[in-house]
Amino acid sequence: MDIVKNFRLTRLFDFYSGMLTDKQKLIFERYYFDDASLKEIADECNISRQAVRDSLLSAEKSLNELESKINLLSKFDSIEKLLDESNIDAKYKEKIMQVWEGK
């Protein structure tokens, strides 16, 4: 298991999960967030283990393709880095991040 890859995928999921199907979201969440096995997910969803794997791979591909086109994660990381390196007061940094997050 590649921890760096998994961490990146879960971050991409935070940004782009709304673009996945409900089934892809469920399978992704169960696998990456709940640490469920492919067999456990297959049993819960009444589908084959291979169907779970295919759905997971499709979701991962979609997330990576969306990031390559839209670059939200990359932009977010750049903004965070700039804010960390700046001399802006912490409360203003927090307000900027709240605006980014739509709050």
mmCIF file with all atom_site columns, C-alpha atoms in Angstrom:
data_model
loop_
_atom_site.group_PDB
_atom_site.id
_atom_site.type_symbol
_atom_site.label_atom_id
_atom_site.label_alt_id
_atom_site.label_comp_id
_atom_site.label_asym_id
_atom_site.label_entity_id
_atom_site.label_seq_id
_atom_site.pdbx_PDB_ins_code
_atom_site.Cartn_x
_atom_site.Cartn_y
_atom_site.Cartn_z
_atom_site.occupancy
_atom_site.B_iso_or_equiv
_atom_site.pdbx_formal_charge
_atom_site.auth_seq_id
_atom_site.auth_comp_id
_atom_site.auth_asym_id
_atom_site.auth_atom_id
_atom_site.pdbx_PDB_model_num
ATOM 1   C CA . MET A 1 1   ? 0.000   0.000  0.000   1.00 0.00 ? 1   MET A CA 1
ATOM 2   C CA . ASP A 1 2   ? 1.440   3.347  -1.061  1.00 0.00 ? 2   ASP A CA 1
ATOM 3   C CA . ILE A 1 3   ? 0.672   5.801  1.756   1.00 0.00 ? 3   ILE A CA 1
ATOM 4   C CA . VAL A 1 4   ? 1.597   8.899  -0.272  1.00 0.00 ? 4   VAL A CA 1
ATOM 5   C CA . LYS A 1 5   ? -0.635  7.833  -3.184  1.00 0.00 ? 5   LYS A CA 1
ATOM 6   C CA . ASN A 1 6   ? -3.510  7.004  -0.834  1.00 0.00 ? 6   ASN A CA 1
ATOM 7   C CA . PHE A 1 7   ? -3.186  10.326 0.985   1.00 0.00 ? 7   PHE A CA 1
ATOM 8   C CA . ARG A 1 8   ? -3.239  12.203 -2.330  1.00 0.00 ? 8   ARG A CA 1
ATOM 9   C CA . LEU A 1 9   ? -6.295  10.257 -3.493  1.00 0.00 ? 9   LEU A CA 1
ATOM 10  C CA . THR A 1 10  ? -8.209  11.004 -0.305  1.00 0.00 ? 10  THR A CA 1
ATOM 11  C CA . ARG A 1 11  ? -7.359  14.694 -0.688  1.00 0.00 ? 11  ARG A CA 1
ATOM 12  C CA . LEU A 1 12  ? -8.547  14.608 -4.307  1.00 0.00 ? 12  LEU A CA 1
ATOM 13  C CA . PHE A 1 13  ? -11.721 12.942 -3.071  1.00 0.00 ? 13  PHE A CA 1
ATOM 14  C CA . ASP A 1 14  ? -12.301 15.922 -0.762  1.00 0.00 ? 14  ASP A CA 1
ATOM 15  C CA . PHE A 1 15  ? -12.254 18.234 -3.772  1.00 0.00 ? 15  PHE A CA 1
ATOM 16  C CA . TYR A 1 16  ? -13.908 16.162 -6.483  1.00 0.00 ? 16  TYR A CA 1
ATOM 17  C CA . SER A 1 17  ? -16.138 13.538 -4.842  1.00 0.00 ? 17  SER A CA 1
ATOM 18  C CA . GLY A 1 18  ? -19.204 15.351 -6.165  1.00 0.00 ? 18  GLY A CA 1
ATOM 19  C CA . MET A 1 19  ? -18.155 14.326 -9.656  1.00 0.00 ? 19  MET A CA 1
ATOM 20  C CA . LEU A 1 20  ? -18.218 10.597 -8.867  1.00 0.00 ? 20  LEU A CA 1
ATOM 21  C CA . THR A 1 21  ? -21.239 8.322  -8.998  1.00 0.00 ? 21  THR A CA 1
ATOM 22  C CA . ASP A 1 22  ? -22.902 7.394  -5.715  1.00 0.00 ? 22  ASP A CA 1
ATOM 23  C CA . LYS A 1 23  ? -21.587 3.844  -6.048  1.00 0.00 ? 23  LYS A CA 1
ATOM 24  C CA . GLN A 1 24  ? -18.023 5.064  -6.697  1.00 0.00 ? 24  GLN A CA 1
ATOM 25  C CA . LYS A 1 25  ? -18.242 7.346  -3.653  1.00 0.00 ? 25  LYS A CA 1
ATOM 26  C CA . LEU A 1 26  ? -19.496 4.533  -1.439  1.00 0.00 ? 26  LEU A CA 1
ATOM 27  C CA . ILE A 1 27  ? -16.832 2.102  -2.587  1.00 0.00 ? 27  ILE A CA 1
ATOM 28  C CA . PHE A 1 28  ? -14.069 4.719  -2.334  1.00 0.00 ? 28  PHE A CA 1
ATOM 29  C CA . GLU A 1 29  ? -15.135 5.741  1.180   1.00 0.00 ? 29  GLU A CA 1
ATOM 30  C CA . ARG A 1 30  ? -15.412 2.159  2.394   1.00 0.00 ? 30  ARG A CA 1
ATOM 31  C CA . TYR A 1 31  ? -12.003 1.241  0.965   1.00 0.00 ? 31  TYR A CA 1
ATOM 32  C CA . TYR A 1 32  ? -9.957  4.340  1.779   1.00 0.00 ? 32  TYR A CA 1
ATOM 33  C CA . PHE A 1 33  ? -11.662 5.753  4.860   1.00 0.00 ? 33  PHE A CA 1
ATOM 34  C CA . ASP A 1 34  ? -13.070 2.647  6.542   1.00 0.00 ? 34  ASP A CA 1
ATOM 35  C CA . ASP A 1 35  ? -10.234 0.311  5.491   1.00 0.00 ? 35  ASP A CA 1
ATOM 36  C CA . ALA A 1 36  ? -12.705 -2.289 4.238   1.00 0.00 ? 36  ALA A CA 1
ATOM 37  C CA . SER A 1 37  ? -11.391 -5.053 2.006   1.00 0.00 ? 37  SER A CA 1
ATOM 38  C CA . LEU A 1 38  ? -12.550 -5.552 -1.575  1.00 0.00 ? 38  LEU A CA 1
ATOM 39  C CA . LYS A 1 39  ? -14.361 -8.709 -0.458  1.00 0.00 ? 39  LYS A CA 1
ATOM 40  C CA . GLU A 1 40  ? -16.146 -6.927 2.388   1.00 0.00 ? 40  GLU A CA 1
ATOM 41  C CA . ILE A 1 41  ? -17.289 -4.167 0.034   1.00 0.00 ? 41  ILE A CA 1
ATOM 42  C CA . ALA A 1 42  ? -18.353 -6.716 -2.587  1.00 0.00 ? 42  ALA A CA 1
ATOM 43  C CA . ASP A 1 43  ? -20.443 -8.576 -0.019  1.00 0.00 ? 43  ASP A CA 1
ATOM 44  C CA . GLU A 1 44  ? -22.085 -5.345 1.202   1.00 0.00 ? 44  GLU A CA 1
ATOM 45  C CA . CYS A 1 45  ? -22.872 -4.137 -2.319  1.00 0.00 ? 45  CYS A CA 1
ATOM 46  C CA . ASN A 1 46  ? -23.862 -7.562 -3.681  1.00 0.00 ? 46  ASN A CA 1
ATOM 47  C CA . ILE A 1 47  ? -21.344 -7.305 -6.502  1.00 0.00 ? 47  ILE A CA 1
ATOM 48  C CA . SER A 1 48  ? -18.182 -9.193 -7.378  1.00 0.00 ? 48  SER A CA 1
ATOM 49  C CA . ARG A 1 49  ? -14.801 -8.380 -5.932  1.00 0.00 ? 49  ARG A CA 1
ATOM 50  C CA . GLN A 1 50  ? -13.679 -7.556 -9.487  1.00 0.00 ? 50  GLN A CA 1
ATOM 51  C CA . ALA A 1 51  ? -16.548 -5.072 -9.871  1.00 0.00 ? 51  ALA A CA 1
ATOM 52  C CA . VAL A 1 52  ? -15.434 -3.348 -6.668  1.00 0.00 ? 52  VAL A CA 1
ATOM 53  C CA . ARG A 1 53  ? -11.863 -3.175 -7.947  1.00 0.00 ? 53  ARG A CA 1
ATOM 54  C CA . ASP A 1 54  ? -13.017 -1.822 -11.325 1.00 0.00 ? 54  ASP A CA 1
ATOM 55  C CA . SER A 1 55  ? -15.172 0.827  -9.647  1.00 0.00 ? 55  SER A CA 1
ATOM 56  C CA . LEU A 1 56  ? -12.294 1.835  -7.387  1.00 0.00 ? 56  LEU A CA 1
ATOM 57  C CA . LEU A 1 57  ? -9.880  2.114  -10.312 1.00 0.00 ? 57  LEU A CA 1
ATOM 58  C CA . SER A 1 58  ? -12.437 4.117  -12.281 1.00 0.00 ? 58  SER A CA 1
ATOM 59  C CA . ALA A 1 59  ? -12.945 6.513  -9.370  1.00 0.00 ? 59  ALA A CA 1
ATOM 60  C CA . GLU A 1 60  ? -9.195  6.936  -8.922  1.00 0.00 ? 60  GLU A CA 1
ATOM 61  C CA . LYS A 1 61  ? -8.770  7.612  -12.642 1.00 0.00 ? 61  LYS A CA 1
ATOM 62  C CA . SER A 1 62  ? -11.584 10.173 -12.587 1.00 0.00 ? 62  SER A CA 1
ATOM 63  C CA . LEU A 1 63  ? -10.116 11.962 -9.578  1.00 0.00 ? 63  LEU A CA 1
ATOM 64  C CA . ASN A 1 64  ? -6.677  12.141 -11.184 1.00 0.00 ? 64  ASN A CA 1
ATOM 65  C CA . GLU A 1 65  ? -8.103  13.334 -14.510 1.00 0.00 ? 65  GLU A CA 1
ATOM 66  C CA . LEU A 1 66  ? -10.131 16.045 -12.805 1.00 0.00 ? 66  LEU A CA 1
ATOM 67  C CA . GLU A 1 67  ? -7.071  17.271 -10.940 1.00 0.00 ? 67  GLU A CA 1
ATOM 68  C CA . SER A 1 68  ? -5.003  17.323 -14.133 1.00 0.00 ? 68  SER A CA 1
ATOM 69  C CA . LYS A 1 69  ? -7.659  19.542 -15.766 1.00 0.00 ? 69  LYS A CA 1
ATOM 70  C CA . ILE A 1 70  ? -8.772  21.752 -12.863 1.00 0.00 ? 70  ILE A CA 1
ATOM 71  C CA . ASN A 1 71  ? -5.796  21.679 -10.462 1.00 0.00 ? 71  ASN A CA 1
ATOM 72  C CA . LEU A 1 72  ? -7.765  22.513 -7.318  1.00 0.00 ? 72  LEU A CA 1
ATOM 73  C CA . LEU A 1 73  ? -5.512  20.489 -5.027  1.00 0.00 ? 73  LEU A CA 1
ATOM 74  C CA . SER A 1 74  ? -2.403  22.036 -6.531  1.00 0.00 ? 74  SER A CA 1
ATOM 75  C CA . LYS A 1 75  ? -3.855  25.547 -6.195  1.00 0.00 ? 75  LYS A CA 1
ATOM 76  C CA . PHE A 1 76  ? -4.962  24.858 -2.638  1.00 0.00 ? 76  PHE A CA 1
ATOM 77  C CA . ASP A 1 77  ? -1.493  23.626 -1.687  1.00 0.00 ? 77  ASP A CA 1
ATOM 78  C CA . SER A 1 78  ? 0.102   26.703 -3.287  1.00 0.00 ? 78  SER A CA 1
ATOM 79  C CA . ILE A 1 79  ? -2.197  29.054 -1.392  1.00 0.00 ? 79  ILE A CA 1
ATOM 80  C CA . GLU A 1 80  ? -1.525  27.226 1.877   1.00 0.00 ? 80  GLU A CA 1
ATOM 81  C CA . LYS A 1 81  ? 2.218   27.429 1.305   1.00 0.00 ? 81  LYS A CA 1
ATOM 82  C CA . LEU A 1 82  ? 2.083   31.147 0.484   1.00 0.00 ? 82  LEU A CA 1
ATOM 83  C CA . LEU A 1 83  ? 0.014   31.829 3.580   1.00 0.00 ? 83  LEU A CA 1
ATOM 84  C CA . ASP A 1 84  ? 2.403   29.812 5.754   1.00 0.00 ? 84  ASP A CA 1
ATOM 85  C CA . GLU A 1 85  ? 5.361   31.767 4.396   1.00 0.00 ? 85  GLU A CA 1
ATOM 86  C CA . SER A 1 86  ? 3.671   35.157 4.699   1.00 0.00 ? 86  SER A CA 1
ATOM 87  C CA . ASN A 1 87  ? 3.638   37.553 7.625   1.00 0.00 ? 87  ASN A CA 1
ATOM 88  C CA . ILE A 1 88  ? -0.138  37.783 7.606   1.00 0.00 ? 88  ILE A CA 1
ATOM 89  C CA . ASP A 1 89  ? -1.833  37.552 10.980  1.00 0.00 ? 89  ASP A CA 1
ATOM 90  C CA . ALA A 1 90  ? -3.172  34.052 11.756  1.00 0.00 ? 90  ALA A CA 1
ATOM 91  C CA . LYS A 1 91  ? -6.785  35.227 11.940  1.00 0.00 ? 91  LYS A CA 1
ATOM 92  C CA . TYR A 1 92  ? -6.533  36.670 8.409   1.00 0.00 ? 92  TYR A CA 1
ATOM 93  C CA . LYS A 1 93  ? -4.982  33.449 7.149   1.00 0.00 ? 93  LYS A CA 1
ATOM 94  C CA . GLU A 1 94  ? -7.925  31.594 8.632   1.00 0.00 ? 94  GLU A CA 1
ATOM 95  C CA . LYS A 1 95  ? -10.385 33.980 6.964   1.00 0.00 ? 95  LYS A CA 1
ATOM 96  C CA . ILE A 1 96  ? -8.673  33.502 3.597   1.00 0.00 ? 96  ILE A CA 1
ATOM 97  C CA . MET A 1 97  ? -8.927  29.723 3.929   1.00 0.00 ? 97  MET A CA 1
ATOM 98  C CA . GLN A 1 98  ? -12.592 30.040 4.914   1.00 0.00 ? 98  GLN A CA 1
ATOM 99  C CA . VAL A 1 99  ? -13.247 32.025 1.731   1.00 0.00 ? 99  VAL A CA 1
ATOM 100 C CA . TRP A 1 100 ? -11.446 29.333 -0.275  1.00 0.00 ? 100 TRP A CA 1
ATOM 101 C CA . GLU A 1 101 ? -13.637 26.681 1.351   1.00 0.00 ? 101 GLU A CA 1
ATOM 102 C CA . GLY A 1 102 ? -16.795 28.678 0.626   1.00 0.00 ? 102 GLY A CA 1
ATOM 103 C CA . LYS A 1 103 ? -17.664 29.503 4.229   1.00 0.00 ? 103 LYS A CA 1
#
